[in-house]
């Protein structure tokens, strides 16, 4: 079975693009251009190309332009007229950015596009949007995220882009973070597994993917001025661990350093973060690009490990323009450092295939891509409640569909990851219409999908703006389905309480009809005060450009729900680490510190440590089938520590369960009582049972030791438990581990 997390991009490239034999001429490289010889290792090719470059060419590779109209406003002191003309002629309008290549050496321009959910370009015709990354994390399926990445990376390549600014893997440390929908949950193993799948999928198209935002970019309030205060060891065993594992399992060509400071030093000029952790400890060979406007110096940033300034003029100065040229001339930035920056960029372009297979516009198979995002949405939705088996809808003759613009489409998140859909915004004119808006609904109507799936039922829609009218319709129907929405996005944080009168709407409808269910289209966790009074809840997240169809498929039972929560849903705001969000109410630009006193105890680890019971726990999700898992065996094998589990489908229809393995250190010493150390999604026919073997990565059993700068597994007894969620452990065995430095 191919473990897509570990698939090297070159192999994935061959698999995904079905390359035939490499032409002999290309294998030898054009005469005089040995770096074009594909048979040489990428590092060697990069060094050869570097050696052929002039200083001016090197400097042009480390300085990126944004695509906006600001290009024309850049002063001549920053770029000369020739470079400006080339930039204005080359950058793709509406795209994220552009960096000139070196045509005489066969090095392509870098055409950058956002982001993790698909090609974002408000100036182009629409593209296919995946469900949010938090949604596909809920699939617990790296093969699914590989397929999604392969699809959006193909759309990027065929739209002319060779750098995809994707791979958001910041842990969901703050449930109110407006960008949680772009990330992959609260647990390092899950976040890294699904993000590695996405990055490998994108890079299988012969283009470069990033992973981002490195690091501890955990809230949007004050993101460019806040300092994330956290002990190095705690960061290494939580947020940094997710990045470390993605780097190991997917080898992204680039890492995007984040806006914020970490322990008072900006991420993009943070030596400990970039040079020590990423490059020295994890062996990262690619290049660090800044976030757009995240650079604050020339010498400190260059010497701390930043390799490319992105998106000028988002920054206050062209730090990597003439200022860098002078810094290299006066020696404050060694020539060797500039050479290393360029070599890293060249390595990424060569290793991922962007040099050997230059991108070009091409025809996109929209139907095939629609099938990919539909499958992703179907397998990411989480059935949170289903009393009296209200779902799947069977025999209902009349159904009231209420609210959430469910007659026209499904919600998407705002900001730089927003993909504009083919067919346009299904609900135009919602506020804010400008950044971080527009508020977009993808034209995939749950109402239309349900009506075509249930031709004998009368499915009526009510906008939900008047709870009395909505309740009146619900009272006349067999079943009432209320759609609630929470718009979140980049550059702002949100409350967990639903906006407007949505809670009151649910209460009114539930009073009118006991067979009421709720579909949630949200960026992350929300509070559900009405939960005891509704019969079922489906967490649909932001479900992408086929989301309406996927919702109908789950509600009608055409698809068996198989998602599990990648984040904890709090029962109340009091359960949060920080009931009050730091930085709220401060003047723009006023710096502040967020003290992450929970350390590595993020999400369910915090709830375990404090003995709290959430509304819904990490790893939780229902199915239309029932499963058992047992006979847990832990064995030391040559391949490493493995767990064997028998999973069984005791229900009457095919479905998927997620085998979750948690571990605890009996002697303590970890950040929290337990950690997820392995998982696997398993599809089983009715009555089928299967032995599942999980390999446990030793890094997940280790603690990073600040005194040695290495990971260590401490000798002793450890408990390994199967779980249906972080709050429901079903079987536990003890197993000793020897002392081990990693
Ligand atoms: C943004 C985001 C980043 C994005 C970049 C380019 O501000 O933080 O995720 O890739 O700028 O749009």
XYZ file of C-alpha atoms and ligand atoms in Angstrom:
754
model
C 0.000 0.000 0.000
C 1.520 3.339 -0.969
C 2.023 5.529 2.066
C 1.504 8.853 0.354
C 2.932 10.691 3.329
C 6.311 9.269 2.509
C 6.098 9.368 -1.276
C 9.066 11.378 -2.524
C 7.899 14.053 -4.977
C 10.110 12.678 -7.761
C 8.419 9.258 -7.488
C 5.038 10.930 -7.085
C 5.799 13.030 -10.155
C 6.493 9.928 -12.220
C 3.393 8.204 -10.837
C 1.099 11.176 -11.100
C 2.188 12.490 -14.465
C 2.944 9.065 -15.980
C 6.239 10.200 -17.439
C 7.798 7.853 -19.960
C 11.508 7.438 -20.336
C 13.449 10.673 -20.030
C 14.798 11.754 -23.427
C 18.516 11.005 -23.677
C 19.310 14.573 -24.717
C 17.571 16.010 -21.677
C 19.300 13.474 -19.437
C 22.691 14.743 -20.533
C 21.661 18.396 -20.292
C 22.144 20.859 -23.124
C 25.804 21.287 -24.013
C 27.463 23.699 -21.573
C 24.538 23.485 -19.173
C 25.379 20.471 -16.966
C 22.754 21.588 -14.419
C 20.143 20.583 -16.948
C 21.331 16.965 -16.737
C 18.430 15.215 -15.043
C 20.542 12.238 -14.091
C 22.482 14.371 -11.578
C 21.232 14.870 -7.990
C 19.285 18.095 -7.477
C 21.856 19.468 -5.031
C 24.633 19.019 -7.561
C 22.544 20.588 -10.320
C 21.777 23.568 -8.082
C 25.455 24.105 -7.308
C 26.330 23.943 -11.012
C 23.635 26.467 -11.943
C 24.690 28.762 -9.096
C 28.266 28.725 -10.343
C 27.102 29.965 -13.730
C 25.117 32.918 -12.352
C 26.138 36.539 -12.154
C 25.738 38.508 -8.917
C 22.847 40.445 -10.422
C 21.076 37.217 -11.345
C 21.596 35.846 -7.829
C 20.126 38.999 -6.309
C 17.116 38.882 -8.627
C 16.184 35.380 -7.413
C 15.831 36.372 -3.746
C 13.491 39.327 -4.204
C 9.812 38.802 -5.028
C 7.080 41.131 -6.272
C 3.403 41.172 -5.449
C 1.038 41.239 -8.392
C -1.013 44.202 -7.339
C -1.219 47.551 -9.017
C 1.377 48.762 -6.520
C 4.067 47.431 -8.880
C 3.938 50.655 -10.841
C 4.556 52.655 -7.654
C 7.913 51.091 -6.810
C 10.633 53.712 -6.930
C 13.624 53.413 -9.249
C 15.857 53.115 -6.188
C 14.315 49.691 -5.601
C 14.211 48.273 -9.087
C 15.575 49.708 -12.300
C 13.244 50.536 -15.175
C 14.157 47.348 -17.059
C 13.325 45.105 -14.086
C 10.069 47.013 -13.496
C 9.089 46.621 -17.130
C 9.785 42.908 -16.967
C 7.822 42.571 -13.728
C 4.835 44.463 -15.097
C 4.931 42.343 -18.240
C 5.351 39.029 -16.422
C 3.385 38.984 -13.190
C -0.001 37.284 -13.493
C -2.720 39.779 -12.530
C -4.569 38.701 -9.397
C -1.911 36.156 -8.429
C 0.144 36.178 -5.229
C 3.525 37.085 -6.682
C 6.319 36.728 -9.172
C 10.111 36.433 -9.186
C 12.184 36.685 -12.402
C 14.066 33.621 -13.588
C 17.350 33.386 -15.507
C 16.307 32.512 -19.065
C 19.883 32.155 -20.374
C 20.411 29.345 -17.848
C 16.986 27.733 -18.265
C 15.812 28.833 -14.815
C 12.096 29.711 -15.073
C 10.325 32.697 -13.575
C 8.596 31.833 -10.301
C 4.846 32.294 -10.656
C 3.291 32.128 -7.165
C -0.341 31.271 -6.438
C -2.331 30.825 -3.250
C -3.194 28.437 -1.561
C -4.146 25.205 0.245
C -7.718 24.928 -1.068
C -7.087 25.626 -4.737
C -5.907 28.320 -7.144
C -6.945 31.710 -5.794
C -7.129 34.327 -8.503
C -9.992 36.840 -8.504
C -8.883 38.046 -11.952
C -9.124 34.623 -13.600
C -12.183 32.500 -14.319
C -12.980 30.285 -11.361
C -11.190 27.194 -10.146
C -12.074 24.058 -8.175
C -12.043 24.508 -4.390
C -11.334 21.706 -1.982
C -13.143 21.711 1.344
C -11.279 23.642 4.020
C -8.064 22.065 5.269
C -9.694 21.584 8.661
C -12.421 19.634 6.867
C -10.037 17.335 5.038
C -8.107 16.881 8.279
C -11.387 15.474 9.632
C -11.149 12.739 6.978
C -8.120 11.355 8.893
C -7.011 10.177 5.437
C -3.622 11.251 3.982
C -4.449 9.460 0.743
C -7.501 11.697 0.381
C -5.457 14.845 0.992
C -2.847 13.614 -1.497
C -5.589 13.313 -4.129
C -6.817 16.800 -3.254
C -3.324 18.248 -3.475
C -2.686 16.489 -6.781
C -5.868 18.066 -8.143
C -5.274 21.654 -7.042
C -1.595 21.394 -7.998
C -2.657 20.317 -11.462
C -4.951 23.323 -11.739
C -2.055 25.509 -10.610
C 0.284 24.035 -13.238
C -2.318 24.283 -15.998
C -3.036 27.873 -14.963
C 0.667 28.761 -15.331
C 1.864 28.619 -11.700
C 4.907 26.716 -10.422
C 4.880 27.789 -6.750
C 1.778 26.983 -4.632
C 1.567 28.765 -1.277
C -0.113 25.878 0.528
C 0.402 23.508 3.422
C -1.009 25.488 6.339
C -0.059 23.312 9.298
C -0.230 25.669 12.305
C -1.858 23.787 15.178
C -5.327 24.977 16.202
C -4.194 26.371 19.528
C -6.785 29.153 19.585
C -10.327 28.010 18.626
C -11.277 31.601 17.684
C -8.461 31.998 15.138
C -10.062 33.206 11.903
C -7.684 31.045 9.845
C -8.283 27.713 11.587
C -10.126 26.546 8.456
C -6.819 26.760 6.571
C -5.058 24.514 9.059
C -5.194 20.820 9.949
C -6.323 20.603 13.548
C -4.915 20.515 17.055
C -2.761 17.401 17.008
C 0.761 17.328 15.505
C 0.506 13.784 14.109
C -2.855 14.299 12.401
C -1.942 17.787 11.153
C 1.362 16.585 9.731
C -0.089 13.441 8.161
C -2.828 15.170 6.197
C -0.669 18.210 5.381
C 2.119 15.977 4.083
C -0.478 14.288 1.878
C -1.548 17.671 0.493
C 2.039 18.867 -0.118
C 3.062 15.587 -1.752
C -0.045 15.781 -3.927
C 0.689 19.339 -5.039
C 4.364 18.591 -5.715
C 3.441 15.474 -7.702
C 2.619 17.937 -10.489
C 6.196 19.082 -10.841
C 5.699 22.328 -8.932
C 6.883 23.654 -5.561
C 4.636 23.715 -2.502
C 5.254 25.606 0.680
C 4.316 24.672 4.203
C 3.244 27.598 6.384
C 3.116 29.793 8.499
C 6.278 28.949 10.370
C 5.563 29.291 13.268
C 3.114 29.777 16.184
C 0.876 31.998 14.022
C -2.049 30.932 16.194
C -4.325 33.944 16.061
C -5.045 36.738 13.599
C -5.582 39.538 16.114
C -2.325 41.518 16.089
C -0.612 38.878 13.942
C 2.054 41.267 12.672
C 2.983 42.702 16.064
C 2.338 40.015 18.685
C 5.057 37.937 20.274
C 4.235 34.284 20.886
C 5.881 33.425 24.204
C 6.545 29.674 24.488
C 9.343 27.481 25.837
C 11.478 25.980 23.074
C 10.796 22.431 24.279
C 7.040 23.009 24.316
C 7.142 24.413 20.792
C 9.313 21.524 19.588
C 6.815 18.992 20.979
C 3.757 20.699 19.470
C 3.691 23.283 16.658
C 7.270 22.681 15.505
C 6.738 18.899 15.588
C 3.989 19.249 12.958
C 6.351 21.195 10.677
C 9.214 18.755 11.375
C 7.082 15.782 10.341
C 5.772 17.455 7.158
C 9.347 18.357 6.246
C 10.311 14.684 6.717
C 7.288 13.168 4.980
C 6.798 15.622 2.095
C 10.007 17.646 1.621
C 8.218 20.883 0.685
C 10.376 23.004 -1.602
C 9.730 26.065 0.494
C 8.693 27.154 3.975
C 6.869 30.425 4.583
C 7.926 32.178 7.773
C 5.113 33.891 9.627
C 4.194 37.476 10.546
C 4.504 37.178 14.308
C 7.412 37.263 16.707
C 8.430 34.204 18.678
C 9.880 35.003 22.084
C 10.258 38.604 20.899
C 12.095 37.853 17.615
C 10.239 38.061 14.294
C 9.883 34.639 12.676
C 11.473 35.805 9.408
C 14.641 36.920 11.212
C 14.664 34.223 13.888
C 17.929 32.268 13.795
C 16.757 29.686 16.317
C 13.657 28.957 14.222
C 15.121 29.076 10.707
C 18.782 28.169 10.910
C 18.783 25.924 13.979
C 15.458 24.089 13.980
C 14.439 24.028 10.304
C 17.780 23.877 8.483
C 20.232 22.307 10.911
C 18.062 20.007 13.026
C 15.551 18.938 10.382
C 17.852 19.061 7.333
C 15.566 21.311 5.268
C 17.150 21.783 1.802
C 14.634 24.188 0.324
C 14.230 27.898 0.822
C 12.479 30.089 3.352
C 10.222 32.701 1.797
C 8.643 35.419 3.882
C 4.966 35.964 4.284
C 3.785 39.023 2.396
C 4.966 41.923 4.533
C 6.711 39.827 7.170
C 10.304 41.074 6.625
C 11.781 43.662 9.018
C 15.496 43.768 8.234
C 18.183 42.922 5.712
C 21.229 41.681 7.608
C 19.465 40.062 10.564
C 16.889 38.349 8.325
C 19.466 37.119 5.800
C 21.846 35.812 8.443
C 18.987 34.227 10.437
C 18.015 32.077 7.476
C 15.492 33.993 5.355
C 16.158 33.173 1.698
C 13.592 35.211 -0.237
C 11.627 38.385 0.442
C 8.113 37.921 -0.922
C 5.519 40.199 -2.345
C 7.208 43.597 -2.475
C 5.907 46.292 -1.887
C 3.968 44.631 0.982
C 7.082 45.269 3.135
C 8.143 48.735 4.221
C 11.470 48.385 2.409
C 13.114 46.320 -0.317
C 15.234 44.594 2.303
C 16.443 42.009 -0.200
C 16.752 44.531 -3.035
C 19.610 47.054 -3.239
C 19.945 46.932 0.576
C 20.997 43.289 0.338
C 23.336 44.029 -2.540
C 25.105 46.596 -0.374
C 25.116 44.283 2.668
C 26.893 41.602 0.649
C 29.336 44.171 -0.726
C 30.229 45.369 2.783
C 30.367 41.825 4.146
C 27.632 42.155 6.750
C 25.901 39.424 4.770
C 28.567 36.982 3.570
C 28.634 36.152 -0.133
C 28.337 32.517 0.939
C 24.991 33.341 2.566
C 23.646 34.891 -0.644
C 24.931 31.875 -2.570
C 23.173 29.564 -0.094
C 19.888 31.479 -0.542
C 20.094 31.074 -4.312
C 21.218 27.456 -4.140
C 18.208 26.622 -1.993
C 15.800 28.261 -4.431
C 17.455 26.473 -7.351
C 17.321 23.169 -5.443
C 13.574 23.513 -4.935
C 12.859 24.399 -8.569
C 15.069 21.562 -9.806
C 14.058 18.920 -7.261
C 10.311 19.449 -7.663
C 10.404 19.495 -11.477
C 9.732 23.152 -12.233
C 12.928 23.496 -14.319
C 12.654 20.240 -16.283
C 8.939 20.670 -16.921
C 8.222 24.402 -17.345
C 4.582 25.226 -16.560
C 2.267 26.188 -19.394
C -1.438 26.993 -19.667
C -3.505 23.915 -20.469
C -6.956 22.380 -20.424
C -8.368 21.442 -17.043
C -10.654 18.422 -16.649
C -13.245 20.192 -14.511
C -15.503 17.155 -14.183
C -12.679 14.955 -12.897
C -11.648 17.695 -10.468
C -15.236 18.080 -9.275
C -15.255 14.392 -8.421
C -12.083 14.845 -6.337
C -13.466 17.690 -4.256
C -16.836 15.923 -3.900
C -15.133 12.833 -2.451
C -13.053 15.031 -0.146
C -16.209 16.717 1.160
C -18.110 13.456 1.573
C -15.289 11.914 3.651
C -14.665 15.022 5.767
C -18.091 15.730 7.177
C -18.593 14.664 10.807
C -21.894 13.342 12.100
C -21.967 14.701 15.655
C -25.441 13.650 16.788
C -28.090 11.313 15.418
C -30.709 10.355 18.010
C -33.538 8.021 17.018
C -31.628 7.546 13.767
C -33.175 10.656 12.343
C -30.508 10.287 9.678
C -30.285 9.142 6.985
C -33.549 10.708 5.837
C -35.846 7.839 5.060
C -39.431 8.097 3.975
C -39.715 11.797 4.751
C -42.436 13.147 2.481
C -41.951 16.769 3.388
C -38.723 18.483 4.383
C -38.170 22.093 5.462
C -34.753 23.481 4.537
C -34.072 26.625 6.540
C -31.335 29.318 6.483
C -27.664 29.366 5.477
C -28.487 30.351 1.876
C -28.966 26.576 1.457
C -31.119 27.206 -1.611
C -28.127 28.592 -3.464
C -24.846 27.279 -2.133
C -22.309 26.554 0.590
C -20.015 28.915 2.482
C -16.255 29.449 1.950
C -13.718 31.115 4.227
C -12.245 34.565 3.597
C -8.761 35.845 2.864
C -5.839 34.728 0.724
C -6.962 31.081 0.514
C -10.348 31.966 -0.990
C -10.815 30.253 -4.341
C -13.276 32.008 -6.650
C -15.626 29.339 -8.040
C -16.532 28.628 -11.635
C -20.064 29.936 -11.996
C -19.365 32.882 -9.682
C -20.472 33.725 -6.164
C -23.893 32.133 -5.530
C -24.786 34.849 -3.004
C -23.142 38.113 -4.154
C -23.264 41.342 -2.178
C -22.764 40.057 1.353
C -20.574 42.235 3.586
C -17.608 42.642 3.658
C -17.290 42.779 -0.113
C -13.610 43.765 0.155
C -10.628 42.262 1.992
C -10.759 39.895 3.802
C -13.987 39.392 1.882
C -15.800 38.925 -0.343
C -18.076 36.519 1.471
C -18.469 33.730 -1.085
C -20.993 30.923 -1.346
C -20.043 28.224 -3.824
C -22.858 27.504 -6.339
C -23.541 23.991 -5.052
C -27.057 24.118 -3.662
C -28.016 21.717 -0.852
C -31.668 22.379 -1.733
C -31.304 21.396 -5.368
C -29.176 18.377 -4.492
C -31.738 17.163 -1.954
C -34.658 17.737 -4.320
C -33.011 15.658 -7.031
C -32.034 12.950 -4.523
C -35.564 12.753 -3.032
C -37.915 13.233 -5.995
C -40.945 11.964 -4.057
C -40.441 14.375 -1.160
C -41.554 17.998 -1.053
C -38.454 19.966 -0.050
C -39.323 23.583 0.747
C -36.882 26.386 1.556
C -37.189 29.218 4.065
C -34.408 31.854 4.350
C -34.508 31.695 8.148
C -34.613 35.460 8.544
C -37.906 35.222 10.436
C -37.892 32.465 13.076
C -41.713 32.537 13.302
C -42.156 31.890 9.589
C -39.418 29.251 9.640
C -41.061 27.504 12.593
C -44.411 27.571 10.826
C -42.927 25.805 7.797
C -41.123 23.303 10.033
C -44.363 22.481 11.857
C -45.934 21.416 8.570
C -43.079 19.117 7.533
C -41.901 15.657 8.539
C -38.345 16.894 9.067
C -36.745 20.329 9.483
C -33.123 20.980 8.523
C -31.580 24.245 9.766
C -28.329 25.429 8.160
C -26.171 27.568 10.455
C -23.110 29.422 9.194
C -20.035 31.073 10.700
C -17.935 33.139 8.294
C -14.268 33.231 9.302
C -11.179 34.359 7.457
C -7.717 35.841 7.402
C -6.803 38.946 9.397
C -9.549 38.587 12.016
C -10.612 36.292 14.827
C -14.147 35.274 15.725
C -16.443 34.386 18.568
C -17.474 30.752 18.978
C -21.096 31.872 19.394
C -23.075 31.939 16.149
C -23.733 35.406 14.776
C -27.130 37.030 14.511
C -30.298 35.168 15.486
C -29.119 31.728 14.360
C -29.303 30.137 17.812
C -32.804 31.529 18.285
C -33.750 30.246 14.831
C -32.664 26.715 15.732
C -34.556 26.871 19.033
C -37.746 28.095 17.329
C -37.621 25.399 14.669
C -36.824 22.672 17.195
C -39.794 23.752 19.299
C -42.001 23.516 16.217
C -40.735 20.135 15.082
C -38.928 17.580 17.283
C -37.453 16.018 14.133
C -35.089 18.919 13.606
C -31.482 18.559 12.525
C -28.741 21.136 12.066
C -26.090 21.383 9.350
C -23.087 23.493 10.408
C -20.984 25.377 7.826
C -18.233 26.827 9.989
C -14.511 27.552 9.994
C -14.023 25.617 13.208
C -15.622 24.878 16.577
C -18.837 26.651 17.536
C -20.975 26.710 20.678
C -24.302 24.828 20.366
C -26.698 25.971 23.132
C -29.561 24.242 21.281
C -27.841 20.849 21.090
C -30.132 19.019 23.611
C -33.176 20.085 21.637
C -32.194 18.913 18.153
C -32.201 15.367 16.841
C -29.060 15.410 14.724
C -26.053 17.593 13.880
C -23.850 17.315 10.776
C -20.571 19.284 10.849
C -20.078 20.198 7.185
C -17.251 22.752 7.631
C -16.563 24.815 4.455
C -17.245 21.945 2.074
C -15.807 23.234 -1.201
C -17.278 23.642 -4.685
C -19.231 20.358 -4.512
C -20.271 20.858 -0.922
C -24.027 21.049 -1.454
C -24.008 17.704 -3.204
C -21.880 16.165 -0.450
C -24.273 17.397 2.243
C -27.218 15.842 0.416
C -25.287 12.603 -0.084
C -24.746 12.288 3.680
C -28.263 13.362 4.676
C -29.901 10.889 2.291
C -27.509 8.077 3.191
C -26.028 7.826 -0.296
C -22.736 8.257 1.557
C -21.955 6.953 5.031
C -20.358 9.745 7.121
C -16.779 8.911 8.108
C -15.207 12.127 9.405
C -13.800 12.475 12.920
C -13.173 15.797 14.717
C -9.653 17.170 14.189
C -10.320 19.729 16.922
C -12.073 19.786 20.270
C -15.452 21.549 20.405
C -15.580 23.383 23.743
C -18.696 23.182 25.914
C -18.184 26.789 27.001
C -15.736 29.666 26.666
C -14.555 28.990 30.227
C -12.898 25.803 29.001
C -10.472 27.694 26.756
C -6.877 28.211 27.819
C -7.432 31.941 27.352
C -11.101 32.830 27.845
C -10.164 36.352 26.745
C -8.307 36.699 23.433
C -5.067 38.634 23.813
C -4.653 41.857 21.858
C -8.334 42.694 21.506
C -8.952 46.423 21.860
C -5.309 47.475 21.479
C -4.388 50.279 19.126
C -3.296 49.126 15.654
C 0.407 48.422 15.696
C 0.652 48.182 19.482
C 2.733 45.118 20.255
C 1.701 42.567 22.869
C 2.649 39.147 24.127
C 0.589 35.978 24.009
C 1.856 33.666 26.721
C 1.209 30.099 25.598
C 1.377 28.783 29.130
C -0.299 25.562 28.050
C 2.948 24.757 26.244
C 2.560 21.602 24.183
C -0.755 20.717 25.835
C -2.823 21.831 22.851
C -6.463 20.851 22.316
C -7.488 17.507 23.842
C -4.213 17.473 25.809
C -5.371 20.593 27.641
C -8.761 19.025 28.369
C -7.058 15.868 29.680
C -4.636 17.872 31.803
C -7.463 19.924 33.353
C -9.996 17.083 33.528
C -12.465 19.006 31.367
C -15.324 17.439 29.373
C -15.793 19.192 26.022
C -18.990 19.435 23.991
C -17.438 17.055 21.443
C -13.921 15.600 21.762
C -11.063 15.291 19.310
C -11.414 12.147 17.185
C -15.188 11.909 17.681
C -17.627 11.146 14.871
C -20.649 8.910 14.223
C -21.415 6.599 11.321
C -24.482 4.899 9.904
C -22.636 1.685 10.750
C -21.250 0.420 14.048
C -17.704 -0.703 14.641
C -15.668 -2.503 17.248
C -11.893 -2.573 17.533
C -9.923 -4.771 19.853
C -7.254 -7.402 20.405
C -4.626 -4.674 20.628
C -1.069 -5.992 20.414
C 2.069 -3.848 20.748
C 5.248 -5.355 19.347
C 8.830 -4.300 18.805
C 9.532 -5.150 15.176
C 12.544 -4.432 12.934
C 10.453 -1.676 11.273
C 9.885 -0.203 14.724
C 7.174 -0.280 17.350
C 3.926 -1.512 15.857
C 0.372 -1.928 17.053
C -1.950 -4.525 15.601
C -5.677 -4.055 16.044
C -8.694 -5.903 14.809
C -11.340 -3.569 13.380
C -14.802 -4.910 12.693
C -17.929 -3.497 11.030
C -20.897 -4.833 13.008
C -23.380 -2.651 11.110
C -25.527 -3.393 8.082
C -23.725 -1.211 5.558
C -20.239 -0.399 4.356
C -18.546 2.296 6.366
C -15.260 3.610 7.689
C -13.853 3.730 11.154
C -10.698 5.511 12.295
C -8.514 3.341 14.483
C -6.950 5.772 16.961
C -4.002 4.749 19.142
C -3.155 6.907 22.156
C -0.128 6.526 24.426
C 0.624 7.586 28.001
C 3.922 7.669 29.864
C 3.214 5.859 33.138
C 6.088 7.699 34.775
C 4.829 11.052 33.459
C 7.175 13.579 31.900
C 4.963 14.381 28.950
C 3.014 17.623 28.437
C -0.313 15.858 29.085
C -1.758 12.475 30.103
C -1.843 11.142 26.552
C -0.897 11.720 22.924
C -2.261 10.388 19.648
C 0.635 8.264 18.367
C -0.906 6.501 15.352
C -4.161 6.305 13.433
C -5.614 4.694 10.326
C -8.907 5.055 8.499
C -10.369 1.696 7.471
C -13.319 1.084 5.141
C -15.107 -2.187 5.969
C -17.988 -4.073 4.390
C -20.869 -5.113 6.682
C -19.625 -7.855 9.004
C -16.056 -7.551 7.751
C -13.196 -7.553 10.245
C -9.600 -6.747 9.448
C -6.269 -6.690 11.287
C -4.809 -3.213 11.029
C -1.105 -2.641 11.656
C 0.009 0.797 12.799
C 3.655 1.868 12.936
C 4.422 4.285 15.753
C 6.915 7.029 14.879
C 9.332 7.210 17.860
C 9.326 11.021 17.720
C 5.773 10.857 19.049
C 6.986 8.971 22.131
C 9.858 11.357 22.760
C 10.411 14.659 24.514
C 12.698 17.299 22.993
C 15.510 17.934 25.490
C 16.682 21.580 25.514
C 19.944 20.585 27.217
C 20.990 18.349 24.309
C 18.890 19.734 21.478
C 17.760 16.180 20.721
C 14.685 14.063 21.198
C 14.726 11.331 23.819
C 12.439 8.406 24.593
C 12.765 7.750 28.317
C 12.985 4.143 29.473
C 9.924 2.866 31.283
C 6.424 1.450 30.966
C 3.955 3.084 28.619
C 0.224 2.532 28.225
C -1.175 2.177 24.694
C -4.928 2.614 24.284
C -7.396 2.294 21.473
C -9.847 5.148 21.288
C -13.048 6.070 19.481
C -12.087 9.611 20.442
C -9.800 11.370 22.913
C -12.518 10.975 25.534
C -13.374 7.332 24.892
C -10.584 4.781 25.326
C -11.688 1.200 24.765
C -8.702 -1.061 25.401
C -5.320 -0.479 27.049
C -2.131 -2.510 27.143
C 1.178 -1.749 28.823
C 4.483 -2.023 26.992
C 8.025 -1.161 28.116
C 10.258 1.117 26.081
C 14.028 1.315 26.256
C 15.920 4.574 26.644
C 16.590 6.038 23.200
C 18.069 9.237 21.802
C 16.711 10.228 18.386
C -1.001 36.321 3.101
C -1.000 35.060 3.892
C -0.272 33.940 3.216
C -0.413 34.073 1.711
C 0.316 35.325 1.296
C 0.188 35.587 -0.211
O -1.023 37.455 3.874
O -0.601 35.143 5.257
O -0.846 32.710 3.691
O 0.130 32.937 1.063
O -0.115 36.473 2.015
O -1.120 35.915 -0.521
